[in-house]
Tab-separated table of C-alpha atoms in Angstrom:
chain	number	residue	atom	x	y	z
A	198	MET	CA	5.795	-28.557	15.159
A	199	ARG	CA	8.291	-25.989	16.316
A	200	THR	CA	10.030	-23.077	14.640
A	201	GLN	CA	11.833	-19.942	15.752
A	202	VAL	CA	9.351	-17.501	14.204
A	203	ALA	CA	5.706	-18.257	13.386
A	204	ILE	CA	4.501	-15.873	10.672
A	205	ILE	CA	0.756	-15.456	10.218
A	206	GLY	CA	-0.196	-14.399	6.692
A	207	ALA	CA	1.349	-15.004	3.253
A	208	GLY	CA	0.970	-11.525	1.855
A	209	PRO	CA	4.025	-9.491	0.867
A	210	ALA	CA	4.881	-8.680	4.505
A	211	GLY	CA	4.819	-12.246	5.798
A	212	LEU	CA	6.550	-13.734	2.774
A	213	LEU	CA	9.281	-11.111	2.743
A	214	LEU	CA	9.868	-11.481	6.479
A	215	SER	CA	10.435	-15.218	6.028
A	216	HIS	CA	13.121	-14.555	3.403
A	217	LEU	CA	14.814	-11.838	5.446
A	218	LEU	CA	14.974	-14.195	8.427
A	219	GLU	CA	16.334	-17.032	6.307
A	220	ARG	CA	19.207	-14.807	5.183
A	221	ARG	CA	20.060	-14.356	8.869
A	222	GLY	CA	19.885	-18.082	9.609
A	223	ILE	CA	16.572	-17.877	11.495
A	224	ASP	CA	13.919	-20.540	10.890
A	225	ALA	CA	10.338	-19.476	10.139
A	226	VAL	CA	7.038	-21.042	9.098
A	227	VAL	CA	4.345	-19.047	7.289
A	228	LEU	CA	0.709	-19.969	8.011
A	229	GLU	CA	-1.836	-18.814	5.431
A	230	SER	CA	-5.572	-19.546	5.573
A	231	ARG	CA	-6.080	-19.213	1.790
A	232	ASP	CA	-4.713	-21.440	-0.942
A	233	ARG	CA	-1.749	-20.539	-3.130
A	234	ALA	CA	-3.880	-19.660	-6.160
A	235	TYR	CA	-5.874	-17.107	-4.158
A	236	CYS	CA	-2.735	-15.434	-2.804
A	237	GLU	CA	-1.167	-15.203	-6.245
A	238	GLN	CA	-4.296	-13.761	-7.859
A	239	ARG	CA	-5.276	-11.227	-5.178
A	240	GLN	CA	-5.139	-7.958	-7.120
A	241	ARG	CA	-3.467	-4.977	-5.477
A	242	ALA	CA	-1.772	-1.934	-6.941
A	243	GLY	CA	1.956	-1.508	-6.494
A	244	MET	CA	4.023	1.672	-6.351
A	245	LEU	CA	7.353	0.795	-4.793
A	246	GLU	CA	9.621	3.239	-3.041
A	247	GLN	CA	13.348	3.082	-3.750
A	248	GLY	CA	13.938	1.424	-0.379
A	249	THR	CA	11.353	-1.281	-1.077
A	250	VAL	CA	12.985	-2.102	-4.414
A	251	ASP	CA	16.385	-2.306	-2.721
A	252	VAL	CA	15.081	-4.740	-0.077
A	253	LEU	CA	13.459	-7.007	-2.684
A	254	ARG	CA	16.640	-7.095	-4.728
A	255	ALA	CA	18.737	-7.875	-1.667
A	256	CYS	CA	16.621	-10.904	-0.742
A	257	GLY	CA	16.761	-12.344	-4.255
A	258	ALA	CA	13.317	-11.227	-5.457
A	259	GLY	CA	14.466	-8.525	-7.851
A	260	ALA	CA	15.090	-10.334	-11.157
A	261	ARG	CA	11.600	-10.045	-12.657
A	262	LEU	CA	11.053	-6.714	-10.930
A	263	ASP	CA	14.090	-5.318	-12.753
A	264	ARG	CA	12.897	-6.738	-16.080
A	265	GLU	CA	9.244	-5.727	-15.889
A	266	GLY	CA	9.021	-2.901	-13.349
A	267	LEU	CA	8.484	0.620	-14.675
A	268	THR	CA	10.835	3.129	-13.062
A	269	HIS	CA	9.541	6.697	-12.679
A	270	HIS	CA	11.553	9.830	-11.998
A	271	GLY	CA	8.581	12.160	-11.552
A	272	LEU	CA	4.821	12.516	-11.291
A	273	GLU	CA	2.264	15.047	-12.464
A	274	LEU	CA	-0.181	17.109	-10.437
A	275	ARG	CA	-3.024	18.236	-12.672
A	276	PHE	CA	-5.622	20.859	-11.788
A	277	GLY	CA	-7.335	23.733	-13.530
A	278	GLY	CA	-6.875	21.942	-16.848
A	279	ARG	CA	-3.069	22.113	-16.611
A	280	GLY	CA	-0.378	19.607	-15.694
A	281	HIS	CA	2.555	20.361	-13.384
A	282	ARG	CA	5.441	17.887	-13.167
A	283	ILE	CA	7.078	17.166	-9.806
A	284	PRO	CA	10.650	15.967	-10.609
A	285	LEU	CA	11.000	13.367	-7.857
A	286	SER	CA	14.546	12.262	-8.633
A	287	GLU	CA	15.834	15.789	-9.077
A	288	LEU	CA	14.427	16.841	-5.713
A	289	THR	CA	15.530	13.765	-3.732
A	290	GLY	CA	19.098	13.110	-4.816
A	291	GLY	CA	18.237	10.630	-7.551
A	292	LYS	CA	15.622	8.470	-5.839
A	293	THR	CA	12.955	6.847	-8.009
A	294	VAL	CA	9.701	4.938	-7.626
A	295	THR	CA	8.814	1.755	-9.501
A	296	ILE	CA	5.475	0.471	-10.735
A	297	TYR	CA	5.278	-3.275	-10.104
A	298	ALA	CA	2.073	-4.946	-8.953
A	299	GLN	CA	1.824	-6.376	-5.458
A	300	THR	CA	0.409	-9.541	-7.020
A	301	GLU	CA	3.687	-10.079	-8.860
A	302	ILE	CA	5.730	-9.518	-5.708
A	303	VAL	CA	3.738	-12.256	-3.983
A	304	LYS	CA	4.368	-14.639	-6.890
A	305	ASP	CA	8.091	-13.896	-6.820
A	306	LEU	CA	8.380	-14.420	-3.069
A	307	ILE	CA	6.361	-17.657	-3.094
A	308	ALA	CA	8.553	-19.023	-5.900
A	309	LEU	CA	11.655	-18.372	-3.769
A	310	ALA	CA	10.360	-20.196	-0.692
A	311	PRO	CA	11.710	-23.689	0.034
A	312	GLU	CA	9.309	-26.602	0.296
A	313	GLY	CA	7.393	-26.630	3.554
A	314	ARG	CA	8.035	-23.053	4.662
A	315	ILE	CA	4.559	-21.844	3.617
A	316	ARG	CA	1.543	-23.821	4.785
A	317	PHE	CA	-1.403	-22.792	2.624
A	318	GLY	CA	-4.875	-23.659	3.874
A	319	ALA	CA	-3.696	-23.310	7.483
A	320	GLU	CA	-6.237	-21.152	9.307
A	321	VAL	CA	-4.954	-19.701	12.575
A	322	VAL	CA	-7.645	-19.911	15.247
A	323	GLU	CA	-5.724	-18.909	18.371
A	324	VAL	CA	-2.638	-16.870	19.191
A	325	ASP	CA	-0.910	-17.338	22.544
A	326	ALA	CA	1.526	-14.433	22.798
A	327	SER	CA	3.040	-15.453	26.129
A	328	THR	CA	3.951	-19.109	25.531
A	329	PRO	CA	4.268	-18.343	22.553
A	330	ARG	CA	2.193	-20.719	20.424
A	331	VAL	CA	-0.126	-20.624	17.428
A	332	THR	CA	-3.053	-23.003	16.967
A	333	TYR	CA	-4.252	-23.537	13.418
A	334	ARG	CA	-6.718	-25.678	11.511
A	335	GLU	CA	-5.460	-27.612	8.488
A	336	ASN	CA	-7.407	-30.264	6.575
A	337	GLY	CA	-10.086	-30.218	9.267
A	338	ARG	CA	-7.672	-30.909	12.142
A	339	LEU	CA	-6.206	-28.643	14.796
A	340	HIS	CA	-2.437	-28.326	15.097
A	341	THR	CA	-0.094	-26.276	17.276
A	342	LEU	CA	3.068	-24.474	16.261
A	343	ASP	CA	5.425	-23.644	19.121
A	344	CYS	CA	7.881	-20.855	18.518
A	345	ASP	CA	10.085	-18.167	20.052
A	346	LEU	CA	7.970	-15.323	18.723
A	347	ILE	CA	5.001	-14.612	16.445
A	348	ALA	CA	4.804	-12.127	13.568
A	349	GLY	CA	1.247	-11.012	12.812
A	350	CYS	CA	1.198	-10.160	9.100
A	351	ASP	CA	-2.403	-11.189	8.442
A	352	GLY	CA	-3.992	-7.818	7.725
A	353	PHE	CA	-6.731	-5.775	9.318
A	354	HIS	CA	-9.230	-8.655	9.523
A	355	GLY	CA	-6.751	-11.262	10.764
A	356	VAL	CA	-6.506	-12.786	14.222
A	357	SER	CA	-3.224	-11.128	15.183
A	358	ARG	CA	-4.524	-7.600	15.747
A	359	ALA	CA	-7.325	-8.911	17.981
A	360	ALA	CA	-4.723	-10.724	20.103
A	361	VAL	CA	-3.250	-7.437	21.376
A	362	PRO	CA	-5.308	-6.547	24.480
A	363	ASN	CA	-6.063	-2.975	25.526
A	364	ALA	CA	-4.630	-1.516	22.344
A	365	THR	CA	-5.200	2.141	21.561
A	366	VAL	CA	-6.940	2.551	18.219
A	367	HIS	CA	-6.774	5.706	16.095
A	368	GLU	CA	-9.148	5.805	13.146
A	369	ARG	CA	-10.529	8.183	10.553
A	370	GLU	CA	-13.124	7.512	7.858
A	371	TYR	CA	-13.082	9.684	4.730
A	372	PRO	CA	-16.151	10.838	2.764
A	373	TYR	CA	-14.493	9.498	-0.376
A	374	ALA	CA	-14.060	6.144	-2.072
A	375	TRP	CA	-12.026	5.087	-5.096
A	376	LEU	CA	-13.562	3.417	-8.105
A	377	GLY	CA	-10.559	1.568	-9.499
A	378	VAL	CA	-10.414	-0.061	-12.924
A	379	LEU	CA	-7.873	-2.199	-14.733
A	380	ALA	CA	-8.151	-1.651	-18.488
A	381	ASP	CA	-6.572	-3.433	-21.431
A	382	VAL	CA	-5.330	-0.257	-23.051
A	383	PRO	CA	-1.823	1.245	-23.290
A	384	PRO	CA	-1.342	4.041	-20.742
A	385	SER	CA	-1.943	7.599	-21.904
A	386	THR	CA	0.915	8.812	-19.712
A	387	GLU	CA	4.510	7.870	-18.953
A	388	GLU	CA	4.264	9.038	-15.335
A	389	LEU	CA	1.395	8.991	-12.854
A	390	ILE	CA	-1.144	11.800	-13.045
A	391	TYR	CA	-2.785	12.932	-9.792
A	392	CYS	CA	-5.695	15.139	-10.793
A	393	HIS	CA	-7.841	17.508	-8.747
A	394	HIS	CA	-11.129	18.451	-10.425
A	395	GLU	CA	-14.303	20.097	-9.179
A	396	ARG	CA	-16.173	16.861	-9.942
A	397	GLY	CA	-13.689	14.807	-7.930
A	398	PHE	CA	-10.200	13.353	-7.855
A	399	ALA	CA	-8.835	11.153	-10.656
A	400	LEU	CA	-5.627	9.146	-10.938
A	401	HIS	CA	-4.072	7.795	-14.117
A	402	SER	CA	-1.625	5.033	-13.270
A	403	LEU	CA	-0.381	2.014	-15.183
A	404	ARG	CA	0.268	-1.670	-14.704
A	405	SER	CA	2.423	-2.324	-17.787
A	406	PRO	CA	3.026	-0.855	-21.265
A	407	GLU	CA	-0.204	-2.601	-22.321
A	408	VAL	CA	-2.419	-2.230	-19.238
A	409	SER	CA	-3.678	0.939	-17.514
A	410	ARG	CA	-4.915	1.335	-13.952
A	411	LEU	CA	-7.210	4.301	-13.337
A	412	TYR	CA	-9.160	5.635	-10.387
A	413	LEU	CA	-12.085	7.986	-9.799
A	414	GLN	CA	-13.254	9.596	-6.582
A	415	VAL	CA	-16.810	8.421	-5.920
A	416	SER	CA	-19.130	8.326	-2.943
A	417	PRO	CA	-18.592	5.475	-0.449
A	418	THR	CA	-22.277	4.627	-0.945
A	419	ASP	CA	-21.952	4.203	-4.726
A	420	GLU	CA	-22.475	0.763	-6.237
A	421	LEU	CA	-20.688	-0.692	-9.254
A	422	ALA	CA	-23.973	-1.090	-11.097
A	423	ALA	CA	-24.180	2.712	-11.282
A	424	TRP	CA	-20.834	2.849	-13.114
A	425	PRO	CA	-21.003	1.127	-16.513
A	426	ASP	CA	-17.827	1.320	-18.585
A	427	GLU	CA	-19.100	4.168	-20.762
A	428	ARG	CA	-19.754	6.365	-17.729
A	429	ILE	CA	-16.327	5.611	-16.262
A	430	TRP	CA	-14.488	6.635	-19.450
A	431	ALA	CA	-16.624	9.745	-19.868
A	432	GLU	CA	-15.908	10.851	-16.296
A	433	LEU	CA	-12.184	10.155	-16.655
A	434	ARG	CA	-12.054	12.203	-19.849
A	435	THR	CA	-13.831	15.107	-18.134
A	436	ARG	CA	-11.670	15.169	-15.035
A	437	LEU	CA	-8.329	14.572	-16.777
A	438	ALA	CA	-8.947	16.991	-19.654
A	439	THR	CA	-6.328	19.663	-20.402
A	440	GLY	CA	-6.128	22.548	-22.825
A	441	ASP	CA	-3.006	21.326	-24.616
A	442	GLY	CA	-4.486	18.552	-26.733
A	443	TRP	CA	-3.717	15.635	-24.397
A	444	THR	CA	-6.099	12.714	-24.987
A	445	LEU	CA	-7.107	9.738	-22.890
A	446	LYS	CA	-6.988	6.313	-24.535
A	447	ASP	CA	-9.815	3.970	-23.638
A	448	GLY	CA	-10.440	0.281	-24.066
A	449	PRO	CA	-11.925	-2.849	-22.454
A	450	ILE	CA	-12.164	-2.756	-18.669
A	451	ARG	CA	-11.276	-6.138	-17.232
A	452	GLU	CA	-11.751	-5.369	-13.522
A	453	LYS	CA	-13.462	-2.739	-11.422
A	454	ALA	CA	-14.033	-2.238	-7.702
A	455	ILE	CA	-15.039	0.465	-5.230
A	456	THR	CA	-12.813	0.849	-2.168
A	457	PRO	CA	-13.674	3.088	0.817
A	458	MET	CA	-10.852	5.193	2.242
A	459	ARG	CA	-9.711	5.178	5.836
A	460	SER	CA	-6.779	5.791	8.150
A	461	PHE	CA	-6.129	3.357	11.004
A	462	VAL	CA	-3.359	2.839	13.552
A	463	THR	CA	-3.269	0.484	16.505
A	464	GLU	CA	-0.633	0.877	19.168
A	465	PRO	CA	1.463	-0.648	20.492
A	466	MET	CA	2.560	-2.927	17.648
A	467	ARG	CA	3.691	-5.539	20.157
A	468	HIS	CA	2.177	-7.677	22.897
A	469	GLU	CA	4.577	-9.960	24.755
A	470	ARG	CA	6.033	-12.218	22.007
A	471	LEU	CA	3.582	-11.125	19.296
A	472	PHE	CA	4.682	-8.414	16.843
A	473	LEU	CA	2.369	-6.759	14.316
A	474	ALA	CA	3.394	-5.660	10.823
A	475	GLY	CA	1.645	-4.204	7.789
A	476	ASP	CA	-2.127	-3.858	7.651
A	477	ALA	CA	-2.485	-5.731	10.937
A	478	ALA	CA	-1.169	-2.562	12.590
A	479	HIS	CA	-1.988	0.316	10.248
A	480	ILE	CA	-3.932	1.315	7.150
A	481	VAL	CA	-3.438	4.443	5.062
A	482	PRO	CA	-5.624	5.920	2.328
A	483	PRO	CA	-4.094	4.944	-1.021
A	484	THR	CA	-3.422	8.491	-2.229
A	485	GLY	CA	0.138	8.509	-0.900
A	486	ALA	CA	0.935	4.929	-2.061
A	487	LYS	CA	2.325	4.030	1.363
A	488	GLY	CA	0.542	0.816	2.370
A	489	LEU	CA	2.827	-1.803	0.822
A	490	ASN	CA	5.949	0.249	1.467
A	491	LEU	CA	5.124	0.626	5.156
A	492	ALA	CA	4.641	-3.147	5.421
A	493	VAL	CA	8.048	-3.741	3.832
A	494	SER	CA	9.632	-1.244	6.253
A	495	ASP	CA	7.946	-3.008	9.177
A	496	VAL	CA	9.263	-6.470	8.375
A	497	THR	CA	12.695	-5.195	7.409
A	498	ALA	CA	12.958	-3.567	10.829
A	499	LEU	CA	11.454	-6.617	12.556
A	500	ALA	CA	13.908	-9.026	10.919
A	501	ALA	CA	16.827	-6.844	12.000
A	502	ALA	CA	15.428	-6.549	15.524
A	503	ILE	CA	14.999	-10.326	15.817
A	504	ALA	CA	18.541	-10.953	14.620
A	505	ASP	CA	20.224	-8.166	16.587
A	506	GLY	CA	18.251	-8.258	19.823
A	507	GLY	CA	16.436	-4.965	19.338
A	508	LEU	CA	12.857	-6.137	19.826
A	509	ASP	CA	12.122	-3.859	22.778
A	510	GLY	CA	12.338	-0.795	20.543
A	511	TYR	CA	10.393	-2.216	17.596
A	512	SER	CA	6.956	-0.747	18.308
A	513	GLU	CA	8.068	2.748	19.261
A	514	SER	CA	10.432	3.021	16.306
A	515	ARG	CA	7.927	1.759	13.763
A	516	LEU	CA	5.113	3.962	15.024
A	517	ARG	CA	7.188	7.082	14.393
A	518	GLN	CA	7.473	6.191	10.707
A	519	VAL	CA	3.885	4.969	10.555
A	520	TRP	CA	2.591	8.325	11.773
A	521	ARG	CA	4.772	10.188	9.261
A	522	ALA	CA	3.232	8.074	6.474
A	523	GLU	CA	-0.251	8.521	7.924
A	524	HIS	CA	0.157	12.280	7.862
A	525	PHE	CA	1.497	12.344	4.313
A	526	SER	CA	-1.353	10.123	3.095
A	527	TYR	CA	-3.902	12.311	4.873
A	528	TRP	CA	-2.290	15.431	3.384
A	529	MET	CA	-2.312	14.044	-0.167
A	530	THR	CA	-5.905	12.899	0.235
A	531	THR	CA	-7.242	16.224	1.479
A	532	LEU	CA	-5.116	18.184	-0.972
A	533	LEU	CA	-6.427	16.374	-4.057
A	534	HIS	CA	-9.942	15.174	-3.308
A	535	THR	CA	-13.037	17.303	-3.688
A	536	ASP	CA	-15.158	17.879	-0.611
A	537	HIS	CA	-18.548	18.543	-2.168
A	538	SER	CA	-19.837	19.903	1.153
A	539	ALA	CA	-17.144	22.600	1.336
A	540	ASP	CA	-17.945	26.235	0.732
A	541	ALA	CA	-16.289	28.497	-1.860
A	542	PHE	CA	-13.767	29.776	0.689
A	543	ALA	CA	-12.478	26.266	1.453
A	544	ARG	CA	-12.296	25.395	-2.242
A	545	ARG	CA	-10.210	28.483	-2.993
A	546	LEU	CA	-7.858	27.627	-0.134
A	547	GLN	CA	-7.378	24.153	-1.610
A	548	LEU	CA	-6.533	25.556	-5.050
A	549	SER	CA	-4.121	28.017	-3.477
A	550	HIS	CA	-2.379	25.160	-1.677
A	551	LEU	CA	-2.076	23.180	-4.918
A	552	ASP	CA	-0.639	26.212	-6.674
A	553	TYR	CA	1.904	26.645	-3.880
A	554	VAL	CA	3.045	23.012	-4.129
A	555	VAL	CA	3.759	23.272	-7.867
A	556	SER	CA	5.308	26.758	-7.761
A	557	SER	CA	7.555	26.422	-4.699
A	558	THR	CA	10.665	24.243	-4.801
A	559	ALA	CA	10.490	23.815	-1.046
A	560	ALA	CA	6.864	22.635	-1.140
A	561	ALA	CA	7.513	20.327	-4.103
A	562	THR	CA	10.519	18.866	-2.279
A	563	THR	CA	8.374	18.073	0.745
A	564	LEU	CA	5.976	16.143	-1.474
A	565	ALA	CA	8.831	14.397	-3.309
A	566	GLU	CA	10.731	13.369	-0.154
A	567	ASN	CA	7.643	11.814	1.388
A	568	TYR	CA	6.537	10.170	-1.848
A	569	VAL	CA	9.819	8.374	-2.620
A	570	GLY	CA	10.267	7.452	1.056
A	571	PHE	CA	12.722	8.469	3.746
A	572	ALA	CA	15.805	6.526	4.746
A	573	TYR	CA	14.412	6.140	8.258
A	574	ASP	CA	16.953	5.605	11.040
A	575	GLY	CA	14.406	4.740	13.728
A	576	ARG	CA	15.405	7.506	16.130
């Protein structure tokens, strides 16, 4: 087989890249080791920046997003038992964010793909970045896919990242993890609540008007068995409590998981004819909601570079935006999470910083601009 671009991984990055290339008349084949059902059921949260929504609409994947996505014009920072609204749209010239699950984006993009573009159950076993060529196993047999270039969109544990020799790796582990739950209960809020509490961070998000997504800061060593549903709701009520009568709705929890938090960047994001995108190149802690949006920015830039002959500048340009997102995610994480090893001085500094963010228009604008996403020009 031969194609112009071999794409490894059928997550949002790989699928979207294939559609962006198609719109430019460039052939691509997507190789995915899992089956279609797994890809369409892999649960991930989804907070979409304005730019991400615009890209999905432009490639024809915006119909259901526009019907079912929940557009937000602000968010709330909550600490000291009080809520403080950050008016995102007002501070950023009208930009919004949209709640729409990553799982649904994958379904929409798969449904748009023509027959044969995505090869599910095709496990890539070797990447030759110089030829270039991809070797994959399908139905127990080895096959090769010759191409002009390779896009590695197969995540942190995929083969693409390992195929970049002598890469420089930057990494940070955090002493926090998130216990995330998906609950069959209408949300208790119309906009996301980011809450700092002495017992730990909490986040009240939502999946739909009928389903809530909530998170608790826990220890990375915690196990799910230590968190029965009753304890989760009790802890959420404690951390999210306010003095104005606000109440938290509870209900059946359908899913729960504990996710450690880390920052990771590998550079460069290119080796010969292999180009990395998304989690294959970088991971951010989820506090800033940048992971999916960075992946979309990567493949949008990569598609343009492939079509316009700008591949030599791809890695340098993308890494500038990646590091901006890494810093914002680090800042949000350290601003809102509770370091139980910190002394009273450090805790008072953290509260002072939170108070500054909600009382200063300049500080709130910095948060808002980063949260909704920059129109990045690559310079």
